[in-house]
XYZ file of C-alpha atoms in Angstrom:
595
model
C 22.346 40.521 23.943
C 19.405 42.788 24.337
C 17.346 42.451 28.016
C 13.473 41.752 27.384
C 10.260 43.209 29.371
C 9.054 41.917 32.080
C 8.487 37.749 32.339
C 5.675 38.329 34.619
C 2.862 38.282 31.250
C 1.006 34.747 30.807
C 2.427 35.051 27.117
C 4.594 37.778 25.278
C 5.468 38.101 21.949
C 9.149 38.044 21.057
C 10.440 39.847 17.989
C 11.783 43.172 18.569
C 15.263 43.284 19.810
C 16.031 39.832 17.924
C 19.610 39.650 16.736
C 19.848 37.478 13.650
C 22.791 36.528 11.432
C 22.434 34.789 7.863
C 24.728 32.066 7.416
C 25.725 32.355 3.996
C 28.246 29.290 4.325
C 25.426 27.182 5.833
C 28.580 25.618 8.176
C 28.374 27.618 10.611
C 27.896 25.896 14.264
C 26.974 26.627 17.702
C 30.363 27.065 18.898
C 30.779 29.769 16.377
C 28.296 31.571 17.461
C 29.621 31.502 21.125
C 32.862 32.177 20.121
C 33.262 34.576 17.432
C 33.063 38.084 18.463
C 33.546 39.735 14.948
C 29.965 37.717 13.986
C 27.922 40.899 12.221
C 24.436 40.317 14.318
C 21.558 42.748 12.564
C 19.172 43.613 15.470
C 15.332 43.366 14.605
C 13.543 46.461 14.251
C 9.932 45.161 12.821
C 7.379 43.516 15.086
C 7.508 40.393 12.603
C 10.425 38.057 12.118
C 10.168 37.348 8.575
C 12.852 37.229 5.874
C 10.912 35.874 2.656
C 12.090 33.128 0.402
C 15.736 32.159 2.165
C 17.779 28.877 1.346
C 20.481 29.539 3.384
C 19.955 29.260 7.064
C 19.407 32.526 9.776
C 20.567 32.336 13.385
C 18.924 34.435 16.242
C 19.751 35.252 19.741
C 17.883 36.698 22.037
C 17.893 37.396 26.195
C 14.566 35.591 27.661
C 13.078 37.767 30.326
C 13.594 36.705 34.191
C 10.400 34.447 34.623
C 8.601 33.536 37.637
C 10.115 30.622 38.707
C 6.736 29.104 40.023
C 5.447 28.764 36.674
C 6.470 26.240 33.570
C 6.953 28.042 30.822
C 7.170 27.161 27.123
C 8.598 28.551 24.107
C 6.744 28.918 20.832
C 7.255 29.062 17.315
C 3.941 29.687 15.217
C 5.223 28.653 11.946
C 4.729 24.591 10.936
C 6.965 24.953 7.904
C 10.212 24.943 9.196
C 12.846 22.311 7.498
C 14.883 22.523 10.462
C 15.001 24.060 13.476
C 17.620 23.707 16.772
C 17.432 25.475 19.793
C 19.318 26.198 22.710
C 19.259 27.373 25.919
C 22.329 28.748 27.862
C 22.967 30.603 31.348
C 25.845 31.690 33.043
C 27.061 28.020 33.432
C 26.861 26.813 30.284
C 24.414 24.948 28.506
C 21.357 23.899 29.521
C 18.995 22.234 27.047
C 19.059 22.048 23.321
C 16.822 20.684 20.544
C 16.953 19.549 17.131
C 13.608 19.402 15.199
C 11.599 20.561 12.128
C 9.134 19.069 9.266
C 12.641 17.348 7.923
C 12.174 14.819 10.535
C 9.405 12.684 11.868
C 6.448 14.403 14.139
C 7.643 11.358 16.772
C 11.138 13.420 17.058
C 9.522 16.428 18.208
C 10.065 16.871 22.236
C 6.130 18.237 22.904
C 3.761 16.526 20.121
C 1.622 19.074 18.581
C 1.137 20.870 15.358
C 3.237 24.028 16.589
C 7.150 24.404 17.753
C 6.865 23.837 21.155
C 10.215 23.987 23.792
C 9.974 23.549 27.751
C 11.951 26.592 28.753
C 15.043 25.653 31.170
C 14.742 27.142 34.857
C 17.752 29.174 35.869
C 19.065 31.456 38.432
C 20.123 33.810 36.351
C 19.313 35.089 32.537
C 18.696 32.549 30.432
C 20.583 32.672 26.487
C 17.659 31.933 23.297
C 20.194 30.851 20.590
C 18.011 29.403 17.381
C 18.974 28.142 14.132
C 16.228 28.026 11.501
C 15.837 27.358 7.717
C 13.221 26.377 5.387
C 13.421 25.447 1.607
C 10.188 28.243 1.283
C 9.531 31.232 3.569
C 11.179 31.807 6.544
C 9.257 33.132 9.444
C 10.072 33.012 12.746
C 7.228 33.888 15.165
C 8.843 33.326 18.744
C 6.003 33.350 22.060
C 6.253 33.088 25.466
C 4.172 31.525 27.151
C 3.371 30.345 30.915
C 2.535 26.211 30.450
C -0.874 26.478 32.062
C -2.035 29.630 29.796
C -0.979 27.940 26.695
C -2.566 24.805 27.900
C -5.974 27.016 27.798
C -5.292 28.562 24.446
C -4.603 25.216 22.771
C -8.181 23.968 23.454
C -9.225 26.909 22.306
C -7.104 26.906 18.898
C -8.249 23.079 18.514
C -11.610 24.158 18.730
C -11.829 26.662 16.142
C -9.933 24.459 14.122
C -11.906 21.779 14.341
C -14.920 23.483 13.827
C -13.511 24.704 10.698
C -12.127 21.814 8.972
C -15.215 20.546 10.067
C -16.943 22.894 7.941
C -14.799 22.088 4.995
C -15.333 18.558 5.636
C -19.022 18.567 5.798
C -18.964 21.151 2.010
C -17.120 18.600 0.363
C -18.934 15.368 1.324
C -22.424 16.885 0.894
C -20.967 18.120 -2.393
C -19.716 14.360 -3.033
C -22.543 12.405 -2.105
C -25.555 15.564 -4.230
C -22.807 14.225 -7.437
C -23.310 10.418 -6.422
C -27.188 11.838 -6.781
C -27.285 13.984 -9.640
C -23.766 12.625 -11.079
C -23.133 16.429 -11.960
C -19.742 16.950 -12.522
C -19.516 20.520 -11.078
C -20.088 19.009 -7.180
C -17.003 16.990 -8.031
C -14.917 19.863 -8.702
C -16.247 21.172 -6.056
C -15.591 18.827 -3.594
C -12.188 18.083 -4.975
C -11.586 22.426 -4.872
C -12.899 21.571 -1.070
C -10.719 19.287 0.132
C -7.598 20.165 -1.625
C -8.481 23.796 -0.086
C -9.175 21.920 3.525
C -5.242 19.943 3.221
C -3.301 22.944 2.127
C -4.517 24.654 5.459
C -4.043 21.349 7.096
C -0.747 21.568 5.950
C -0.096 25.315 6.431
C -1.554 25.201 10.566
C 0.738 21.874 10.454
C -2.416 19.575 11.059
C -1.501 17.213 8.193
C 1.657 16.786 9.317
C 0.878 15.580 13.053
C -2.166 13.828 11.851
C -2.447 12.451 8.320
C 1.549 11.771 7.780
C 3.359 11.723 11.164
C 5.679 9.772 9.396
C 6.437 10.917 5.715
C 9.246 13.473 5.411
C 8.889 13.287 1.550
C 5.188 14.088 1.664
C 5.324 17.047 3.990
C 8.280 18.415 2.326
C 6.418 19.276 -0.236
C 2.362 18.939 0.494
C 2.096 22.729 0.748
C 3.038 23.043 -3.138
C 1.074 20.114 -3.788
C -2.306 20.656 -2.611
C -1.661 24.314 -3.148
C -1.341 23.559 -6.904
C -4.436 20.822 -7.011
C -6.522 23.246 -4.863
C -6.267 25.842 -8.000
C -5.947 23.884 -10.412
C -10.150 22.323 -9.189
C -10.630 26.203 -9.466
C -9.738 26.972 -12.873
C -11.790 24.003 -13.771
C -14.537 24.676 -11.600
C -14.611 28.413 -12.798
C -14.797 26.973 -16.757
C -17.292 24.653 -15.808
C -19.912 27.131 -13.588
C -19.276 30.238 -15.615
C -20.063 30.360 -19.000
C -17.088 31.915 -20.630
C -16.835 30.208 -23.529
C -19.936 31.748 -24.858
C -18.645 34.836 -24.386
C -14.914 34.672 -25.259
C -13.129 31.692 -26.370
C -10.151 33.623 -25.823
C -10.701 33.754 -22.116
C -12.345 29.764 -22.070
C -8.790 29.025 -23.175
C -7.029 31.223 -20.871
C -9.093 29.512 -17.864
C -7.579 25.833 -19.648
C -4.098 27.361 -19.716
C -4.145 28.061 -16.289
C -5.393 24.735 -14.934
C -2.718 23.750 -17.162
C 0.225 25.485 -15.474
C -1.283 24.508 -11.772
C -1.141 20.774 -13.195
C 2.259 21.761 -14.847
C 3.526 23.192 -11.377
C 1.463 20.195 -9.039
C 3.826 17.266 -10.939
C 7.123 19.530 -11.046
C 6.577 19.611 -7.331
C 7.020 15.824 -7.071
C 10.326 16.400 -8.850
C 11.950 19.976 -8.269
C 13.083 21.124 -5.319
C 10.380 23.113 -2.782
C 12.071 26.234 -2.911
C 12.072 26.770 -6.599
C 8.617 25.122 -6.752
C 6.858 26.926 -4.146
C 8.573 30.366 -6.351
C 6.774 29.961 -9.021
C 3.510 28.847 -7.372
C 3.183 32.012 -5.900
C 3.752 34.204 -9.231
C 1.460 31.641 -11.138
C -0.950 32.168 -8.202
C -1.001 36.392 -8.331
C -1.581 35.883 -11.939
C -4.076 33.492 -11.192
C -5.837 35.307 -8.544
C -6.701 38.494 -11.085
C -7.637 36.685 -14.244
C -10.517 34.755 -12.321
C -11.503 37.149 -10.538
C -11.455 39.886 -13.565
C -13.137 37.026 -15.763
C -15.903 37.297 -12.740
C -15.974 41.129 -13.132
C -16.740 40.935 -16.743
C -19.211 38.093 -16.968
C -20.953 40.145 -14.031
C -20.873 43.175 -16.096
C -22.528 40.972 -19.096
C -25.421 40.230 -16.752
C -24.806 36.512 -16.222
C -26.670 36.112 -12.495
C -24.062 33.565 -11.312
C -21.093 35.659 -11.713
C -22.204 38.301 -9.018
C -22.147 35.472 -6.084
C -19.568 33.710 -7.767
C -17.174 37.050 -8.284
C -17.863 37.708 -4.404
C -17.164 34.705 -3.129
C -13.678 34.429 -4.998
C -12.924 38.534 -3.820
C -13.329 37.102 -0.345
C -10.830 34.040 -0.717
C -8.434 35.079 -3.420
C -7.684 38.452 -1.721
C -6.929 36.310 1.613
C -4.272 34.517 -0.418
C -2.977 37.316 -2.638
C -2.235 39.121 1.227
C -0.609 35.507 2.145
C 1.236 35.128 -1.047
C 2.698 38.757 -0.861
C 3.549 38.011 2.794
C 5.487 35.142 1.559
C 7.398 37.271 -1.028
C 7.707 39.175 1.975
C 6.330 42.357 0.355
C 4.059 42.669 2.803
C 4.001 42.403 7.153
C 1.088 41.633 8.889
C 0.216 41.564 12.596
C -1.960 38.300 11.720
C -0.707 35.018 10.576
C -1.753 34.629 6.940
C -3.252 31.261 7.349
C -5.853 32.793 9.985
C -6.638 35.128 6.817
C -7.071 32.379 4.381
C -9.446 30.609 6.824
C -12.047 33.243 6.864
C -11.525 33.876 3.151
C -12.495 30.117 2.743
C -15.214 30.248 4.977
C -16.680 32.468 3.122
C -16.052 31.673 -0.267
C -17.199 28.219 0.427
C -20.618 29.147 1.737
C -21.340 31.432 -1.496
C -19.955 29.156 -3.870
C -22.180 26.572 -2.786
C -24.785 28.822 -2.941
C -23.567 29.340 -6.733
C -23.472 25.895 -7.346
C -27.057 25.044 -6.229
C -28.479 28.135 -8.740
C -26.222 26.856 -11.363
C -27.090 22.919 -11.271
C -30.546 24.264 -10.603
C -30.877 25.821 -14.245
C -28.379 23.268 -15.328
C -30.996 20.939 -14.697
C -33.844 22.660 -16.057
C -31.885 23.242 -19.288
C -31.049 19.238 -19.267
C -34.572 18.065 -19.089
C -35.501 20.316 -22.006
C -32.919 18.967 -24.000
C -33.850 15.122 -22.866
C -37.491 15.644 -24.287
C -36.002 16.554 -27.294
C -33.305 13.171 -27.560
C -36.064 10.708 -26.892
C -37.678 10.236 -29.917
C -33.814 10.463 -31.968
C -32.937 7.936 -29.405
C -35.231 5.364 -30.100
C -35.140 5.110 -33.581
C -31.153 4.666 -32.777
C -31.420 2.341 -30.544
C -32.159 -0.802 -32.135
C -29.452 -0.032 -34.850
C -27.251 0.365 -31.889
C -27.643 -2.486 -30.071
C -27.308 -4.394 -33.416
C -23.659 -2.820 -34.045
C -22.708 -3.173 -30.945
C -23.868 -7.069 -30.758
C -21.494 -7.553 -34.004
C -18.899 -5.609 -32.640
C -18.785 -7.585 -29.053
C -18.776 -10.779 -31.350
C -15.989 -9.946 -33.564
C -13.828 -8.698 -30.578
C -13.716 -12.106 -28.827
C -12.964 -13.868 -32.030
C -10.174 -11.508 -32.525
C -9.222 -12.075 -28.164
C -9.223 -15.446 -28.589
C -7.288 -15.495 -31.485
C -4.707 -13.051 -30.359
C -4.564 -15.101 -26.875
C -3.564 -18.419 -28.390
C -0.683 -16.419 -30.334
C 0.577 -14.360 -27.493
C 1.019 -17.914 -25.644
C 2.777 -19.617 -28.551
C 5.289 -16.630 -28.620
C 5.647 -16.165 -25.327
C 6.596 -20.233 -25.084
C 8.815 -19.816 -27.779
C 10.627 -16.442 -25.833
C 11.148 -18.993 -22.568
C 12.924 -21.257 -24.714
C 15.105 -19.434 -26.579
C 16.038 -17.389 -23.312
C 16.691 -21.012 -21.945
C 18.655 -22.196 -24.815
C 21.030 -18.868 -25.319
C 22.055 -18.387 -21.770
C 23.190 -21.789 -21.480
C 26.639 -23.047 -22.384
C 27.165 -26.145 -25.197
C 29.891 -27.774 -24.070
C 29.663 -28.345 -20.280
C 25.641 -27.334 -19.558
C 26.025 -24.864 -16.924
C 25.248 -20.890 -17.750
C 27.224 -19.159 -19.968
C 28.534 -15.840 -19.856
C 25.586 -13.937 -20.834
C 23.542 -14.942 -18.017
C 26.393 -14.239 -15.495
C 26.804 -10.487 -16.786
C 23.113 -9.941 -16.630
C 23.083 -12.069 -12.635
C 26.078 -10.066 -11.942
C 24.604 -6.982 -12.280
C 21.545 -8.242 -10.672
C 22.967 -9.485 -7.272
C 24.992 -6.540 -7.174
C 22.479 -4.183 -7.245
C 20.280 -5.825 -4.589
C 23.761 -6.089 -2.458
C 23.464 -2.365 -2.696
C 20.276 -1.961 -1.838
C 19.772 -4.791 1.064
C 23.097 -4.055 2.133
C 24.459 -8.093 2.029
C 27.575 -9.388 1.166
C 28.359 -10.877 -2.224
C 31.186 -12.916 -3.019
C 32.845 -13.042 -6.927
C 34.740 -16.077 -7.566
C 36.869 -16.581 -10.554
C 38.662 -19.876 -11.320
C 40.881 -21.260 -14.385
C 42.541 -24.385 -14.980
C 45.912 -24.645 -14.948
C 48.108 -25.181 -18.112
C 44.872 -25.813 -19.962
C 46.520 -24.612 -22.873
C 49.316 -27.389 -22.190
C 46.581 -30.176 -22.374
C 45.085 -28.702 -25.351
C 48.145 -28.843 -27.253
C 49.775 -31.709 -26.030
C 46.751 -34.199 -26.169
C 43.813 -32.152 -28.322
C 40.190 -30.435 -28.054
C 38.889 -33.186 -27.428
C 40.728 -34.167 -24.079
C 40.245 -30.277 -23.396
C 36.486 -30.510 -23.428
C 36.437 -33.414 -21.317
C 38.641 -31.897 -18.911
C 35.872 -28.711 -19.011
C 33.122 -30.772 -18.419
C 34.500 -32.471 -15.476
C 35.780 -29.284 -13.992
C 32.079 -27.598 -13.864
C 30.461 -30.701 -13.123
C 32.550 -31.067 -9.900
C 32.057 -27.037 -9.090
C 28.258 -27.401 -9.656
C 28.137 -30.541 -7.367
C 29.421 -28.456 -4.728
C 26.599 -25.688 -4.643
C 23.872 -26.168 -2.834
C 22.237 -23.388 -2.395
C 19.709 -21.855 -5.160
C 20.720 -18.697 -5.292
C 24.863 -19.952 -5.628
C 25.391 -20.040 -9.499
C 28.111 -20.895 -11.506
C 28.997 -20.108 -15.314
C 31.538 -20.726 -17.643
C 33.297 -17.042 -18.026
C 35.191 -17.864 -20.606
C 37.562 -21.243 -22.186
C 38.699 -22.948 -19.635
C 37.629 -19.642 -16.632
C 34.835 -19.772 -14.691
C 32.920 -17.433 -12.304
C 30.655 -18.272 -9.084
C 28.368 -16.057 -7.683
C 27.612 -16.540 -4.326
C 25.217 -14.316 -2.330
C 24.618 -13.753 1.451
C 28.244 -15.205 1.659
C 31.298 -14.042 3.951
C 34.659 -14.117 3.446
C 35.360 -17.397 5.745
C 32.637 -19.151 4.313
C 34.081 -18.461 0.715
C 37.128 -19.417 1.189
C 35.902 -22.966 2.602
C 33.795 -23.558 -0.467
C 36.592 -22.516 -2.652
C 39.480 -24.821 -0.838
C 36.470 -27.677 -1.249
C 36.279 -26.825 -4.940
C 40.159 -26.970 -5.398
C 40.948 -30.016 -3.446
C 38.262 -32.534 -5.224
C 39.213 -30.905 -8.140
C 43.286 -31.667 -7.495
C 42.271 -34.913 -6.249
C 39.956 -35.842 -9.726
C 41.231 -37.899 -12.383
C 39.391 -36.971 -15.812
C 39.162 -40.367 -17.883
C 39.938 -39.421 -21.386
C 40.539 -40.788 -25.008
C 44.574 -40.269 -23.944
C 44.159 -42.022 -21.008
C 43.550 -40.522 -17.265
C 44.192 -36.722 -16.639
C 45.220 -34.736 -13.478
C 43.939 -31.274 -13.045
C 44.775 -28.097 -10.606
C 43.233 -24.842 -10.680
C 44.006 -21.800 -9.294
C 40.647 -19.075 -7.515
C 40.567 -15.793 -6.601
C 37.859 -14.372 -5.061
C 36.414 -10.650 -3.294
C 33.542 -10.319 -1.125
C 32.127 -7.361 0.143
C 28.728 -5.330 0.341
C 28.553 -3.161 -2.491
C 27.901 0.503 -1.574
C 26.394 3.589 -3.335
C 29.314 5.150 -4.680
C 31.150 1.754 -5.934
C 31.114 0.865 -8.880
C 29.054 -2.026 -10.438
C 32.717 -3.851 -11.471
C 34.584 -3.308 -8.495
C 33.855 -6.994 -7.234
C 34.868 -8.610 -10.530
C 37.671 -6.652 -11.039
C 39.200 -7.919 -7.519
C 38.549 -11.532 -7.950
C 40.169 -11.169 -11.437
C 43.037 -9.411 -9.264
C 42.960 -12.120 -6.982
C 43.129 -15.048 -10.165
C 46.306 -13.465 -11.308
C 48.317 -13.385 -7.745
C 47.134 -16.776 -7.674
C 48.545 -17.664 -10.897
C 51.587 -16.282 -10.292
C 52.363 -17.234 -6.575
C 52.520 -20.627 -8.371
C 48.788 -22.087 -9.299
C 46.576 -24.532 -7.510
C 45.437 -21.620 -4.643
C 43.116 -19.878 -3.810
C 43.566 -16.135 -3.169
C 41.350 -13.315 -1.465
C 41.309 -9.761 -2.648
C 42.952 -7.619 -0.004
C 42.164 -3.890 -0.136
C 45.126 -2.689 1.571
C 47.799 -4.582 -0.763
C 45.513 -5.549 -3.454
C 44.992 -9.145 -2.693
C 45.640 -11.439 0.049
């Protein structure tokens, strides 16, 4: 490992001298990297740790500098988007502090709670061992500080400051935008205020604001906010270019190429809450170089046409879409800076926020003078429509409620009728318990919210024995009697509402019982069987004896079982009933199939 300058600076910069390693495998571990001598470290030339758009993760090692062991000193890492991010700290001795954090896991798991990748940096003797494993699903950067505690301590209240100051800026645009379209109900202060704030959570997101603020809590969200907002902050400006500008008077080529671009920003805003970041945040950043010269040559144009507008308008989106064309060829890494890009886009928004409000208020401004011209005009046409419009309207409102009422009264009939014939098909004829319909569809049901609630479920199939001897020996009829009495005695022994049973089948029926264990089955079951062995079924022929034989699984269903696995073991557990000699009950075993 290379030896750093001096650790005597209040904060240094760490980049050149960096080893780094891709890990192409992505199973690479720590102990690897300790052990494996034939590793292929690159050493880091540039004064920028930045590798572009990288799935796979990058290691990095690095000597820290001796530091003055009177001071606390923490390590930084300026760059919020990290997935994941562990880092450890060795000596001589061993190890001596590691971490494990990153926007894949809640703000709470961070060790220091702010915005930034913050470590306490181990004391030590001797040199202390930087050993870092980063990846993100979009660009990886990797911009490492030193700094002593009390110095960053000063630098963070003055970071906060200028940030608040400037989402505070953003904050006031948009709501003084909001509340002049409550006024005026003009839709361009809309866009604009939704271009504002969509603008003001991107950065949020970028600085890693949102994140520690707004959704402490939701991986999901900040996993991919940046491509969100990103997307809905263009998209407001395609719209809000359409709507200031007045393109289509010029070129309805160009009004439609403005539409086709808020398309594809809507297009890439909802793939984002399906694809994955990395491809996502890909074509974002093409779309968004497109983007960026089509407005601003559509500015260029209209400007050279005369239109007053465009000038202010064209100069205001120079100022912020050349702040994120630099930031989006950063993040293609075609470009290094010695700034962070999100600095870049904050002064670029600054800017082009002040001016386009500026627009706005000269556009709404002729807007309205234009509007009150055209109102004189509508008066008199309105009046003389007025009275026939109240009229047709009157005769409409009339003959919609006959026509509600009418369709109400039907859409109750039918929908009576529907509960009725549900009722009737999913009950069985002959013994007035469920039939097998309703247990496939409450099957499925309870199995799925085993799955998700994680509770145990217990299958139960039973079947008389030598049914088919009764039925031939004494008849149907004696058969059905001997049905009946069989699921009259099961039902009488559930008591719970969510316990069904159903006939399955002739003389085979099923129980479902939820939130049940094994032991507790198997009591209910032996219950069932006994009463059952003990019953005497008064029939036609005279009294009948019955026996029947169970089987029965239980178990919480898990993600990669499938739906049938429960049925299939009770059924399992019927037959090794049946054949160990009837009037048992048997559990499905996993290790020799039942028990």
């Amino acid at each position: 490992m290379l030896l750093a300058v001096s650790g005597t600076q209040p904060q240094q910069r760490i980049s050149r001298g960096v080893e780094f390693l891709p890990d192409a495998t992505s199973r690479m571990q720590v102990q690897d990297m300790l052990d494996n001598s034939s590793l292929h470290w690159q050493t880091e030339q540039s004064d920028l740790l930045s590798y572009g758009m990288q799935k796979v993760p990058y290691w990095f090692r690095y000597q820290l500098p001796r530091l003055d062991s009177r001071e606390k000193w923490l390590l930084e890492i300026d760059y919020a988007l990290l997935d994941n991010l562990e880092v450890w700290f060795f000596d001589d001795q061993g190890l001596l502090s590691e971490y494990a954090t990153g926007d894949s896991l809640p703000f709470r798991a961070r060790t220091i709670r702010s915005e930034k990748f913050l470590f306490p940096v181990p004391q030590s003797p001797g040199p202390v061992d930087l050993l870092i494993r980063a990846q993100s699903s979009g660009s990886l950067k990797l911009p490492i500080n030193l700094w002593q505690a009390e110095h960053y301590l000063v630098y963070s209240g003055e970071h906060s400051l200028m940030m608040g100051i400037f989402f505070g800026f953003l904050a006031a645009m948009g709501l003084s935008n909001f509340f002049f379209f409550l006024t005026t109900r003009a839709v361009n202060f809309l866009v604009y205020c939704g271009y504002v704030f969509c603008l003001g959570l991107t950065l949020l997101t970028l600085h890693g604001l949102a994140y520690k603020y707004l959704w402490p809590e939701n991986i999901w969200l900040q996993g991919r906010s940046v491509v969100l907002f990103a997307s809905a902050t263009m998209l407001f400006a395609a719209i809000f270019s359409r709507e200031l500008l007045p393109v289509r008077r010029f070129s309805m080529a160009l009004d439609r190429g403005l539409l086709m671009v808020a398309g594809l920003f809507l297009m890439i805003l909802l793939l984002g809450l399906l694809l994955p970041y990395w491809l996502t945040i890909k074509v974002f950043l093409i779309v968004l170089i497109i983007a960026i010269f089509f407005i601003c040559g559509i500015g260029f144009w209209l400007w050279s046409k005369g239109v007053v507008v465009a000038r202010l308008y064209t100069l205001a989106w120079v100022a912020l879409l050349s702040s994120a064309l630099i930031a989006s060829l950063e993040n293609l890494n075609l470009l290094d800076l010695d700034i962070r890009s999100h600095y870049l886009l904050m002064f670029g928004a600054t800017v082009e926020t002040v001016l386009l409000a500026l627009v706005l208020a000269i556009s709404y401004n002729q807007q309205r003078q234009d509007l009150f011209e055209a109102q004189e005009r509508m008066l008199h046409k309105e009046r003389q429509l007025r009275e026939a419009q109240q009229q047709a309207q009157d005769d409409l409102e009339y003959k919609v409620q006959e026509r509600t009422l009418e369709l109400e009264i039907t859409l109750r009939e039918l929908s009576q009728s529907n509960r009725e014939l549900e009722e009737r098909n999913t009950l069985d004829a002959l013994t007035g318990i469920r039939n097998r319909r309703y247990f496939d569809k409450k099957y499925v049901a309870e199995v799925r919210r085993s799955r998700r609630e994680q509770t145990l479920l217990t299958v139960a199939m039973l079947d008389i024995d030598h049914f088919k001897s009764i039925n031939d020996r004494l008849g149907h009829l004696v058969g059905d009697e001997c049905i009946r009495a069989v699921a009259n005695q099961i039902r009488l022994h559930l008591r719970r509402p969510a316990d069904d049973v159903c006939r399955y089948g002739g003389e085979e029926f099923a129980l479902l019982l939820p939130n049940t264990d094994a032991e507790g089955a198997a009591v209910l079951l032996e219950a069932i069987r006994q009463d059952i062995g003990a019953l005497q079924v008064h029939t036609p022929a005279g009294p009948v004896s019955l026996t029947i034989s169970v089987g029965f699984s239980t178990g919480a269903v898990h993600m990669d079982v499938d739906d049938n696995e429960l049925l299939e073991q009770a059924d399992q557990a019927l037959y090794r009933a049946k054949a160990g000699g009837r009037n048992q009950v048997q559990t499905y075993n996993k290790e020799s199939g039942v028990a």
